[in-house]
XYZ file of C-alpha atoms in Angstrom:
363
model
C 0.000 0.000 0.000
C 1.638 3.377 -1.343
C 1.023 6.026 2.089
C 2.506 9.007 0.441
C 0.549 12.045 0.319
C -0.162 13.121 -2.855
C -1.704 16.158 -4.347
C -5.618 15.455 -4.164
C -4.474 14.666 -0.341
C -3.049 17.706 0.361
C -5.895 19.711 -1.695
C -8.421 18.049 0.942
C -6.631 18.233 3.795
C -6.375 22.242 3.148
C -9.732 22.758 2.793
C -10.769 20.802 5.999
C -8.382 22.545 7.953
C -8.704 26.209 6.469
C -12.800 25.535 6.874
C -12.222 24.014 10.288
C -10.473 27.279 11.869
C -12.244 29.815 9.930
C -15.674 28.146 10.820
C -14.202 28.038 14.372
C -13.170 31.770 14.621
C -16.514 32.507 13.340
C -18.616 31.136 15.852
C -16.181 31.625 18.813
C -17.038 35.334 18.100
C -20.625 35.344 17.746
C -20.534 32.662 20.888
C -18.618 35.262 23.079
C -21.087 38.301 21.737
C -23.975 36.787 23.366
C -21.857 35.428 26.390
C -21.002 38.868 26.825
C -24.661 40.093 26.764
C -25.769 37.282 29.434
C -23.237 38.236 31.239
C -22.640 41.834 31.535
C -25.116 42.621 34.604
C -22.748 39.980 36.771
C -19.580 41.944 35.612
C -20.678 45.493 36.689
C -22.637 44.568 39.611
C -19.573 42.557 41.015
C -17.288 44.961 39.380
C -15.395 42.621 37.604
C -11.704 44.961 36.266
C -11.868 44.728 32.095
C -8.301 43.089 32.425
C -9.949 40.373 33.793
C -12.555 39.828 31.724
C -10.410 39.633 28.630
C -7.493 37.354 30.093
C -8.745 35.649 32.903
C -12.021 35.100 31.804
C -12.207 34.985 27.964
C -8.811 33.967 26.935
C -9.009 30.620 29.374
C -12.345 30.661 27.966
C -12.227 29.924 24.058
C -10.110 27.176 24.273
C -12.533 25.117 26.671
C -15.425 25.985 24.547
C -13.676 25.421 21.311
C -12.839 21.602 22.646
C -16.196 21.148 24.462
C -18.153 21.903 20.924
C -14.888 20.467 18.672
C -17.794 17.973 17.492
C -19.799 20.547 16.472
C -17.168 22.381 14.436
C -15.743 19.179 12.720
C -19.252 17.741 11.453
C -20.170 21.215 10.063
C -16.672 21.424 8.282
C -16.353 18.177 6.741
C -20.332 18.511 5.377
C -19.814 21.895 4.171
C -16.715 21.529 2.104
C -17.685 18.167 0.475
C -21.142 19.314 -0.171
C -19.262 21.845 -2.055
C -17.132 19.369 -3.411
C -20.132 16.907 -4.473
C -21.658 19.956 -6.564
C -19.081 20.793 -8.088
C -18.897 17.149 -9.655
C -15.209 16.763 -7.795
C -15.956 14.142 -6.259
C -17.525 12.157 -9.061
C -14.218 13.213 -10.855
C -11.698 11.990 -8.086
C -13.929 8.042 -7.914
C -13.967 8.307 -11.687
C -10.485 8.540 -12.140
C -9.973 5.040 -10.065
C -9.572 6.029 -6.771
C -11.642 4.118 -4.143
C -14.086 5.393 -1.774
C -11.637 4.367 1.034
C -8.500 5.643 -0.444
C -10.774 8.617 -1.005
C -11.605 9.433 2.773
C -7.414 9.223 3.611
C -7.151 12.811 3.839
C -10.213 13.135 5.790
C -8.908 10.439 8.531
C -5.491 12.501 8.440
C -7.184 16.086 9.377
C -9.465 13.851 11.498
C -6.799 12.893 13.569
C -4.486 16.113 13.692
C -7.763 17.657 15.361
C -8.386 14.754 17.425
C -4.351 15.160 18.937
C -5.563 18.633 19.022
C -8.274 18.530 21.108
C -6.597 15.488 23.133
C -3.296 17.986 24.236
C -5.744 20.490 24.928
C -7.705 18.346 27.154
C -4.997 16.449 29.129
C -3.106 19.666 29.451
C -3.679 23.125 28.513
C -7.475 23.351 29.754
C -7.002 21.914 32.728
C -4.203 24.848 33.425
C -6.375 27.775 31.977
C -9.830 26.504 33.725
C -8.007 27.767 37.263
C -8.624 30.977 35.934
C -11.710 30.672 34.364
C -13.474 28.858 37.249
C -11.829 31.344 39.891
C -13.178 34.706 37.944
C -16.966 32.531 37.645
C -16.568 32.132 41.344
C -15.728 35.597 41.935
C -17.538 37.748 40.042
C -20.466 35.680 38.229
C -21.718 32.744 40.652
C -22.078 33.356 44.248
C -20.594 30.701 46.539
C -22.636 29.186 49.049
C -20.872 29.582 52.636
C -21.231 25.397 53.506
C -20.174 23.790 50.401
C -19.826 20.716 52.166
C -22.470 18.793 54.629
C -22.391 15.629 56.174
C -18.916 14.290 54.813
C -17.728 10.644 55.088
C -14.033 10.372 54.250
C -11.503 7.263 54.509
C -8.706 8.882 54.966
C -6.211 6.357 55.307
C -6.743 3.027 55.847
C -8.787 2.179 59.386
C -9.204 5.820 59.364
C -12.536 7.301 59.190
C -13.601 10.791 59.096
C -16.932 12.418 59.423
C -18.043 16.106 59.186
C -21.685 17.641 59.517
C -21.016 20.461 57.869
C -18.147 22.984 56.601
C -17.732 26.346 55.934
C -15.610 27.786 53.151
C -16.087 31.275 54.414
C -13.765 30.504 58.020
C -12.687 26.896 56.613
C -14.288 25.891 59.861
C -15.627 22.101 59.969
C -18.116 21.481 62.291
C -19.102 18.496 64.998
C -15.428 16.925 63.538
C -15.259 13.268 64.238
C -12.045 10.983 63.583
C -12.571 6.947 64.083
C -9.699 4.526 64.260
C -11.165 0.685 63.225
C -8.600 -2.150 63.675
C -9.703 -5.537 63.004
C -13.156 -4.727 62.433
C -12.947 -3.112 65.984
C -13.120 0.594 67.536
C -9.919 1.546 68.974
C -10.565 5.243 69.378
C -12.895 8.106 68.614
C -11.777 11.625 68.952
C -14.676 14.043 68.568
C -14.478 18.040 68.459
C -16.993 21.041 68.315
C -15.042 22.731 65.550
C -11.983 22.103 63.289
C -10.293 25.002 62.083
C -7.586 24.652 59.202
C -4.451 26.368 59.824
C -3.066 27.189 56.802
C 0.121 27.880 58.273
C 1.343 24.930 59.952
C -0.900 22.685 57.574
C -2.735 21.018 60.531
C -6.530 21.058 61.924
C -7.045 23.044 65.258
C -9.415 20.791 67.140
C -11.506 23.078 69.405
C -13.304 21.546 72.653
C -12.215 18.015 71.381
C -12.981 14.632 73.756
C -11.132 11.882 72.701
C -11.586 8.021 73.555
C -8.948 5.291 73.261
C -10.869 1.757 73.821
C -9.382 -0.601 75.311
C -9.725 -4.517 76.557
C -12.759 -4.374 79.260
C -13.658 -1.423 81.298
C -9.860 0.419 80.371
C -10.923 2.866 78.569
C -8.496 6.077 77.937
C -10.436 9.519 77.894
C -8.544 12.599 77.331
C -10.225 15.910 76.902
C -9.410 19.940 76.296
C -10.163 23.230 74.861
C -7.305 22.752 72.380
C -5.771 20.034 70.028
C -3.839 20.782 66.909
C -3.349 17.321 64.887
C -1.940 16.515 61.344
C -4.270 14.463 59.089
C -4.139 13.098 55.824
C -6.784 15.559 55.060
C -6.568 19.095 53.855
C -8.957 22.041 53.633
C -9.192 21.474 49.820
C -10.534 18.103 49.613
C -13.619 20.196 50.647
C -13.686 22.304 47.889
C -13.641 19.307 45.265
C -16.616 19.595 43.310
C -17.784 19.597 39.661
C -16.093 22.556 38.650
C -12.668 22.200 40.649
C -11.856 18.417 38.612
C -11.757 20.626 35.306
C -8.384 22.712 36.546
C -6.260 19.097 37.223
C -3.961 17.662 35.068
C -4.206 14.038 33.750
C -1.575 13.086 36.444
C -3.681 14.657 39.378
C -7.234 13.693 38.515
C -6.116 10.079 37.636
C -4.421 11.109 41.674
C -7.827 12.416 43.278
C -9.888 9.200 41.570
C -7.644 6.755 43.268
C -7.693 8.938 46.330
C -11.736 9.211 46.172
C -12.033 5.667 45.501
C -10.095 5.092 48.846
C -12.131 6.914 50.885
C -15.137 5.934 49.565
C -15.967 9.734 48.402
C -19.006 9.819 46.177
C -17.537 13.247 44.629
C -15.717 10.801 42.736
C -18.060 10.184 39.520
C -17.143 13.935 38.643
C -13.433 12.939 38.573
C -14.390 9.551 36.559
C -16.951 11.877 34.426
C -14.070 14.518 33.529
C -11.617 11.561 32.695
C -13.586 9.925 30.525
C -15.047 12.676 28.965
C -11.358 14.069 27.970
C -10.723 10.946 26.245
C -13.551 10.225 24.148
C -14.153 13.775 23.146
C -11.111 13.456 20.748
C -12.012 10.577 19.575
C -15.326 11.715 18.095
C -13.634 13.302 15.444
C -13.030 10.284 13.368
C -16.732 9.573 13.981
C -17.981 12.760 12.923
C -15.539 13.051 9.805
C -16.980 9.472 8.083
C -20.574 10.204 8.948
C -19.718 13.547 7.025
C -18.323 12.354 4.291
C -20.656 9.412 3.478
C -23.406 11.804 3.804
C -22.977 14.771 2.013
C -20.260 13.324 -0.856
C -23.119 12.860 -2.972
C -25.207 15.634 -4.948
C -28.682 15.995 -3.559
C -31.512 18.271 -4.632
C -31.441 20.310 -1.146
C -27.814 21.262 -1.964
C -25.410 22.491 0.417
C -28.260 23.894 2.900
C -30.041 20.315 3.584
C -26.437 19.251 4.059
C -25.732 21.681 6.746
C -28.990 21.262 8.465
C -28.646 17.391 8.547
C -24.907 18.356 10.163
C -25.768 20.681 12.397
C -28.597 18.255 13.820
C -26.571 15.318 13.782
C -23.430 16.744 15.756
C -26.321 18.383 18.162
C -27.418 14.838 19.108
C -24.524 13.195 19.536
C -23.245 16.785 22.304
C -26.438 15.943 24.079
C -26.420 12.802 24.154
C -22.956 13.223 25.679
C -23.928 15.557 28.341
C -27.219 13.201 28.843
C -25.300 10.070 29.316
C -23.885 11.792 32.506
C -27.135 11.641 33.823
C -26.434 7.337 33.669
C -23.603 7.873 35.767
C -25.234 10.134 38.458
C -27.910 7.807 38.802
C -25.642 4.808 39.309
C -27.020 2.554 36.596
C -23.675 3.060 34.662
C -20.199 3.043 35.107
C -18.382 6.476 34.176
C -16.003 4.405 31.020
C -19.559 3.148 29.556
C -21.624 5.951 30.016
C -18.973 8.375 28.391
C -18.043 6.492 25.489
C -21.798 4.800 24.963
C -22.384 7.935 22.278
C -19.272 7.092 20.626
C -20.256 3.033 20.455
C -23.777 4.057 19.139
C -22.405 7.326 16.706
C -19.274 4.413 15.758
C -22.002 1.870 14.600
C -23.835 4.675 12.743
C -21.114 5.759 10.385
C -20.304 1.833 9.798
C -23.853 1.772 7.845
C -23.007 5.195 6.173
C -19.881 3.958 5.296
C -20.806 0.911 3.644
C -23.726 1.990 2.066
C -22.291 5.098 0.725
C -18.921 2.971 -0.830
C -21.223 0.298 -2.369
């Protein structure tokens, strides 16, 4: 098999990219007009500086929306170029000359996967570095955050170690009615209990306040130590309380793959965001092979709509399969699916669906 490029390669992998970015630019711009109008009472009210806005906000911004709607943008690309291709009788001319329908979507598969290695960098790496930004300026000046982001918390925190917390406040990183249980062979060795816990940043320890402590022993000898005052180290931190949705999108691939095996130790049900966000950055990419044959096989032929019932059929198609994304979440959330099948169960079904284009469009 002869894998040079040649010219008809190189003419179609132009036009996919050249369409690709300028489509992108495009709607980027309109996207951030109306973001901008949605958004401007938030800004003044919480007088957000304009610095801010443009490079804290908006500049960590395009990227993550460009990758989040990267399905979007490829569908829409491939359909509008070969539509324009199809009536323009190229492609009839390019099959006619002896090349097959496979050899024929080669270019396409190339682009496909330059913006699929795109979107995978960007996913693993640079997102995860500009969504600090972005998620700090949404918490400062357009969401309000709720004083106890955290209530009732159950935490392994090492083996035999349990932690549990009513409630905690991120205004005073205070937790409150703090309990710490040591289990050793499937007994209770100790039980330390405290009013308040108050993270010292500082020394990187918990100030237990009005704390009562138990150490069981065999028969009635029982250790109880009490006081207005404890200050213990824990293999807990003041930020495992401000894990949430939002907070998993600013980790590298090396620290969320971290938190999920941290989660999964202490039994932390925050953990399907971690397992969502994973997943999510790894099948995104790969949608872009997807997209690109269901493109191809369906708008490489001439059709009496034109380009327009092309684009439509695109735009609707690449619609489903970005809610059908976000709704397969909803699986996962309910517990009926693990995060790996819920994520890429759009990509099985979208996968089978451009099989059947693809064969009945190279018959």
């Amino acid at each position: 098999m002869n894998l040079r490029i040649k010219k008809i390669d190189w003419y179609i992998i132009k036009k996919f990219m050249m369409t690709f970015f300028i489509a992108l630019l495009l709607i980027i711009g309109i996207v951030i007009i109306f973001d901008i109008s949605e958004k401007i009472n938030h800004f003044v009210e919480n007088h957000a500086p304009l610095r801010a806005i443009i490079f804290d906000y908006y500049l960590n911004w395009i990227p993550y929306f460009m990758n989040m709607f990267s399905p979007l943008f490829v569908f829409i690309t491939v359909i509008f170029f070969t539509s324009r291709m199809a009536a323009n009788s190229e492609i009839i001319a390019i099959l006619s000359c002896g090349v097959s329908y496979s050899r024929m979507m080669r270019p396409y598969i190339i682009s496909a996967t330059l913006i699929a290695l795109l979107s995978l960098g960007l996913n693993l790496w640079v997102i995860p570095r500009s969504n600090v930004q972005r998620v700090q300026f949404e918490t400062r000046y357009v969401k309000q955050r709720n004083p106890f982001n955290s209530t009732h918390v159950h935490y392994q925190i090492d083996p035999g170690k349990f932690v549990y917390v009513e409630s905690f406040s991120s205004w005073n990183n205070t937790a409150y009615n703090f309990t710490l249980e040591e289990i050793r062979d499937n007994k209770l060795v100790s039980k330390l209990s405290a009013e308040t816990a108050v993270w010292d940043s500082t020394a990187g320890a918990w100030q237990l306040n009005r704390y009562f402590k138990r150490d069981y022993g065999d028969g009635l000898q029982d250790k109880v130590t009490s006081g207005a005052r404890l200050d213990t180290v824990l293999s807990l931190t003041v930020t495992d309380f401000y894990r949430n949705k939002k907070t998993v999108e600013t980790l590298p691939i090396k620290q969320l793959n971290q938190l999920i095996r941290t989660q999964n130790m202490r039994g932390d049900a925050n953990v399907m965001y971690a397992e969502i966000e994973k997943h999510t950055r790894y099948a995104l990419p790969f949608s872009a092979f997807i997209l690109t044959i269901m493109g191809v096989c369906l708008s490489s032929r001439k059709r009496r709509g034109g380009i327009g019932l092309n684009i439509g059929i695109g735009i609707a198609l690449s619609f489903t399969y970005i809610l059908f994304l976000r709704f397969s979440q909803m699986f996962v959330y309910s517990g009926s699916m693990s995060p790996m099948l819920a994520l890429w169960l759009p990509n099985i079904i979208f996968g089978i669906i451009a099989a059947v284009l693809y064969y009945k469009a190279s018959r």
